[in-house]
Each structure stands twice: as structure tokens, then as C-alpha cells.
Short mmCIF file of C-alpha atoms in Angstrom, two decimals:
data_model
loop_
_atom_site.label_atom_id
_atom_site.label_comp_id
_atom_site.label_asym_id
_atom_site.label_seq_id
_atom_site.Cartn_x
_atom_site.Cartn_y
_atom_site.Cartn_z
CA MET A 13 -126.43 95.94 156.67
CA LYS A 14 -123.99 93.04 156.83
CA THR A 15 -123.07 93.93 160.40
CA THR A 16 -126.74 93.90 161.43
CA THR A 17 -127.27 90.52 159.76
CA ILE A 18 -124.23 89.00 161.50
CA LEU A 19 -125.28 90.30 164.93
CA SER A 20 -128.79 89.00 164.44
CA THR A 21 -127.43 85.60 163.47
CA ILE A 22 -125.18 85.48 166.57
CA ALA A 23 -128.08 86.47 168.81
CA LEU A 24 -130.29 83.77 167.31
CA PHE A 25 -127.52 81.17 167.67
CA SER A 26 -126.96 82.11 171.30
CA ALA A 27 -130.66 81.91 172.16
CA THR A 28 -131.11 78.50 170.59
CA THR A 29 -127.83 76.97 171.70
CA PHE A 30 -127.61 78.20 175.29
CA ALA A 31 -131.25 78.35 176.25
CA ALA A 32 -132.00 76.87 179.68
CA PRO A 33 -133.01 73.18 179.43
CA ALA A 34 -136.61 72.23 180.10
CA PRO A 35 -137.18 71.29 183.76
CA ILE A 36 -137.18 67.57 184.52
CA PRO A 37 -140.63 66.45 185.74
CA GLN A 38 -140.54 65.85 189.46
CA THR A 39 -142.55 63.19 191.29
CA SER A 40 -143.46 63.52 194.93
CA THR A 41 -145.26 61.40 197.47
CA THR A 42 -146.39 64.59 199.21
CA PRO A 43 -148.37 66.93 196.92
CA ALA A 44 -148.61 70.60 197.91
CA GLU A 45 -152.13 70.10 199.33
CA VAL A 46 -154.19 66.99 199.98
CA GLY A 47 -157.60 66.56 201.57
CA PRO A 48 -159.92 66.47 203.19
CA PHE A 49 -159.52 62.89 204.39
CA GLY A 50 -160.54 60.82 207.38
CA LEU A 51 -158.13 58.85 209.56
CA MET A 52 -158.01 55.08 209.98
CA ALA A 53 -155.61 52.74 211.78
CA LEU A 54 -154.25 49.56 210.20
CA ARG A 55 -152.80 46.91 212.54
CA SER A 56 -153.51 43.36 211.49
CA GLY A 57 -154.58 41.07 214.34
CA SER A 58 -155.33 43.95 216.69
CA ASP A 59 -158.56 45.43 217.98
CA ILE A 60 -157.53 48.79 216.49
CA HIS A 61 -157.39 47.36 212.94
CA PHE A 62 -159.63 49.51 210.69
CA ALA A 63 -160.50 51.75 213.65
CA GLN A 64 -161.34 55.41 213.08
CA LEU A 65 -159.31 58.18 214.70
CA ASN A 66 -161.18 61.14 216.22
CA ALA A 67 -160.24 64.56 217.53
CA ARG A 68 -161.41 65.37 221.03
CA GLY A 69 -160.03 67.41 223.92
CA SER A 70 -157.02 68.66 221.91
CA LYS A 71 -155.91 65.06 221.33
CA PHE A 72 -156.53 62.21 218.90
CA TRP A 73 -158.22 58.97 219.95
CA ILE A 74 -159.40 55.54 218.93
CA GLY A 75 -162.57 54.68 220.82
CA LYS A 76 -163.76 58.24 221.55
CA ASP A 77 -166.21 60.30 219.50
CA ALA A 78 -165.16 63.56 217.87
CA HIS A 79 -166.06 66.73 219.78
CA THR A 80 -167.18 69.52 217.46
CA TYR A 81 -168.91 72.84 218.08
CA CYS A 82 -170.72 75.41 215.97
CA PRO A 83 -172.07 78.70 217.35
CA GLU A 84 -175.74 79.08 216.61
CA GLU A 85 -175.31 82.83 216.19
CA ASN A 86 -173.07 82.19 213.19
CA GLU A 87 -174.90 83.68 210.24
CA GLU A 88 -172.34 83.15 207.48
CA ILE A 89 -172.53 79.36 207.38
CA PRO A 90 -175.58 77.58 208.91
CA CYS A 91 -174.54 74.91 211.41
CA SER A 92 -176.91 72.46 209.75
CA SER A 93 -174.70 72.51 206.66
CA LEU A 94 -171.51 71.58 208.56
CA GLY A 95 -170.18 68.21 209.58
CA ASN A 96 -169.06 66.63 212.83
CA THR A 97 -166.52 64.03 211.71
CA THR A 98 -162.74 64.20 212.09
CA GLN A 99 -161.21 65.24 208.77
CA LEU A 100 -157.76 66.59 208.03
CA ARG A 101 -155.82 68.34 205.29
CA LEU A 102 -152.15 68.13 204.44
CA ASN A 103 -150.42 71.28 203.24
CA GLY A 104 -146.77 70.67 202.43
CA ASP A 105 -145.57 68.69 205.46
CA SER A 106 -148.11 70.13 207.92
CA LEU A 107 -151.48 68.75 208.96
CA SER A 108 -154.55 70.72 209.95
CA LEU A 109 -158.12 69.89 210.91
CA ASP A 110 -160.69 70.43 208.16
CA THR A 111 -162.61 73.31 209.74
CA VAL A 112 -164.11 76.63 208.69
CA VAL A 113 -163.43 78.52 211.94
CA PRO A 114 -161.37 81.68 211.22
CA GLY A 115 -157.69 81.01 211.91
CA GLY A 116 -158.15 77.26 211.55
CA GLN A 117 -156.78 74.54 213.81
CA GLY A 118 -153.36 73.01 213.25
CA VAL A 119 -152.17 69.51 214.13
CA TYR A 120 -148.90 69.05 216.00
CA ILE A 121 -146.86 66.59 218.05
CA GLY A 122 -146.51 67.58 221.68
CA PRO A 123 -143.17 67.50 223.57
CA LYS A 124 -143.93 63.97 224.86
CA GLY A 125 -145.15 62.61 221.53
CA ALA A 126 -148.91 63.09 221.81
CA LEU A 127 -150.66 63.86 218.49
CA ARG A 128 -152.66 67.01 219.27
CA PHE A 129 -154.52 69.93 217.70
CA THR A 130 -154.52 73.64 218.47
CA GLU A 131 -157.35 75.64 219.93
CA PRO A 132 -159.79 77.32 217.51
CA HIS A 133 -158.54 80.57 215.90
CA SER A 134 -154.97 79.65 216.80
CA GLN A 135 -151.85 77.91 215.52
CA LEU A 136 -149.96 78.27 218.82
CA THR A 137 -148.27 75.15 220.18
CA PRO A 138 -146.36 74.43 223.43
CA LYS A 139 -142.59 74.83 223.52
CA GLY A 140 -140.87 71.71 222.21
CA SER A 141 -143.69 70.73 219.88
CA THR A 142 -143.30 69.60 216.28
CA THR A 143 -145.59 70.98 213.59
CA GLY A 144 -144.10 69.53 210.41
CA GLY A 145 -142.58 66.36 209.04
CA PHE A 146 -145.80 64.71 207.86
CA SER A 147 -146.12 63.09 204.45
CA ILE A 148 -148.62 61.07 202.46
CA ILE A 149 -148.30 58.41 199.76
CA GLU A 150 -151.51 58.40 197.78
CA SER A 151 -153.24 55.41 196.23
CA ALA A 152 -156.63 54.86 194.61
CA SER A 153 -158.66 54.54 197.81
CA TYR A 154 -156.46 55.93 200.60
CA GLY A 155 -153.13 57.50 201.38
CA THR A 156 -150.52 56.28 203.88
CA ILE A 157 -149.61 59.06 206.27
CA GLY A 158 -146.05 59.08 207.49
CA HIS A 159 -143.85 60.70 210.11
CA ALA A 160 -140.38 59.70 211.27
CA GLY A 161 -140.72 57.26 214.14
CA GLY A 162 -144.24 56.11 213.24
CA PHE A 163 -147.59 56.25 214.98
CA VAL A 164 -148.53 54.46 218.22
CA ALA A 165 -151.86 53.85 219.99
CA CYS A 166 -151.66 53.57 223.79
CA PRO A 167 -154.55 52.44 226.02
CA VAL A 168 -155.67 54.94 228.61
CA ASN A 169 -156.16 52.15 231.12
CA LYS A 170 -152.66 50.72 231.20
CA LYS A 171 -153.61 47.78 233.48
CA LYS A 172 -156.66 46.49 231.61
CA GLY A 173 -155.73 47.75 228.14
CA GLY A 174 -158.29 48.07 225.37
CA TYR A 175 -160.37 51.09 224.38
CA PRO A 176 -159.96 54.01 224.38
CA TYR A 177 -156.49 54.53 222.90
CA GLN A 178 -154.62 57.83 222.71
CA ILE A 179 -152.51 58.46 219.61
CA PHE A 180 -148.78 59.26 219.83
CA VAL A 181 -145.85 59.69 217.46
CA GLN A 182 -142.52 58.08 218.37
CA VAL A 183 -140.39 61.20 218.61
CA GLU A 184 -137.78 62.18 221.17
CA GLY A 185 -139.55 62.53 224.49
CA PHE A 186 -142.09 59.73 223.86
CA LYS A 187 -141.99 56.84 226.33
CA LEU A 188 -143.23 53.53 224.97
CA GLU A 189 -145.30 51.82 227.67
CA LYS A 190 -146.92 48.42 228.04
CA GLY A 191 -149.96 47.93 225.84
CA CYS A 192 -148.94 50.49 223.22
CA GLU A 193 -149.25 49.32 219.61
CA GLY A 194 -147.61 50.68 216.52
CA PHE A 195 -149.84 51.01 213.49
CA ASP A 196 -150.07 52.33 209.97
CA LEU A 197 -152.09 55.57 209.71
CA VAL A 198 -154.03 56.02 206.50
CA GLY A 199 -156.16 58.82 205.14
CA VAL A 200 -159.47 57.69 203.63
CA ASN A 201 -161.72 59.49 201.18
CA VAL A 202 -164.58 61.49 202.71
CA THR A 203 -167.55 63.35 201.24
CA THR A 204 -168.86 65.00 204.40
CA PRO A 205 -168.58 68.79 204.92
CA PRO A 206 -166.02 70.26 207.37
CA ALA A 207 -166.81 71.02 210.99
CA TRP A 208 -166.91 74.55 212.35
CA GLU A 209 -164.33 73.71 215.04
CA PHE A 210 -163.09 70.93 217.30
CA LEU A 211 -162.87 71.12 221.08
#
């Protein structure tokens, strides 16, 4: 009886004295999943300030409309209930387009720095591409999206400049040319439904 009591007391002492400490609350600027959100450029004193970014032709642009598609034969989700604006989601450190197409569409940085998106139903990217490294710092109305090197908008017409601009990330392989402008990329709140897919 005494032996049982002593052993029970030791067991209780061990459990209370050597129990694992409670985990310390962690704060992160990049939650596990964020979105959907639209994209906007901030560059004070520039014509791209407050400009919207759109997905078109596997690339991202300022000054071009988004290119979306929805098959009319789709019976699961009526096309009339879907959107046609460029919206993204952040999962961990990876971005994807806000779509309902099976397989989704990922966002990546091409070998020469172009910000691009994959074909529908696919997450395949060219050799030398970067798919991760994105982050977001959230605030009340928008979140600042980050990537090492920063974001750059380059005019398609390098002689005249101006719209449209293609979006790049300053990674190894990117060549900064005349007329390119660095900018802050922010995610803004959206209430529109996702698109079926982007082309």
C-alpha cells in the first residue's frame, strides 16, 4: 500500500515538474493561406501608381485586360456565376490564380524574371523557374506582397515607354532595361467570384 502511494506520488511529481512547456505564440507576416485578393502597383509620381495588374497570355501586365475563359458546356458551375478579374491566393510562400478549373493555375517567376502563370490544369513550369519565395504583410485594407529582389514594370515599347507594362521580379537572369520601374506590389480586398481559368 505504501509502495503504491509512493510510486503514484513520484509519477504525479514527474508529470507536473517535467511536463513540456506551453508553446510560445508565433507571429508571422505570411499566414498559411491568404486570399483571394486583387493586385495593385504603388509607385508615387509614376503613371503606374495605383494601376491594376492583370493576367493575360501567361504573363502579368499593367495596361492590358485580363483574359479569362469558361467553357459553356460546363454544367457544374454556370459561367454566369464566375468572374473575369485577376485575383490571386497565397498558400505558404506560393501564389496561384483564383480559379475553379481542375488542377488550378500556379504563379511563378520565369528564368529571365518574368512573372507568369501556368496553363490551366497544370502546375508545370519551365526549367530554371521559381515557384516560391512570396510573402505578404497584411494590413486593414491591403497586404504588401514581397519577393527577394522586388517587382519591376517594364514598358513593352522600350523607345516610347508608357503602357502597357510587363511585370518582372528582379531575380538572377533578369536584365534591367531603360524605362523599367520598381514598384510596391499590394494585394487589395475583392468581393468578386473567381474565374474559371486564365489564358
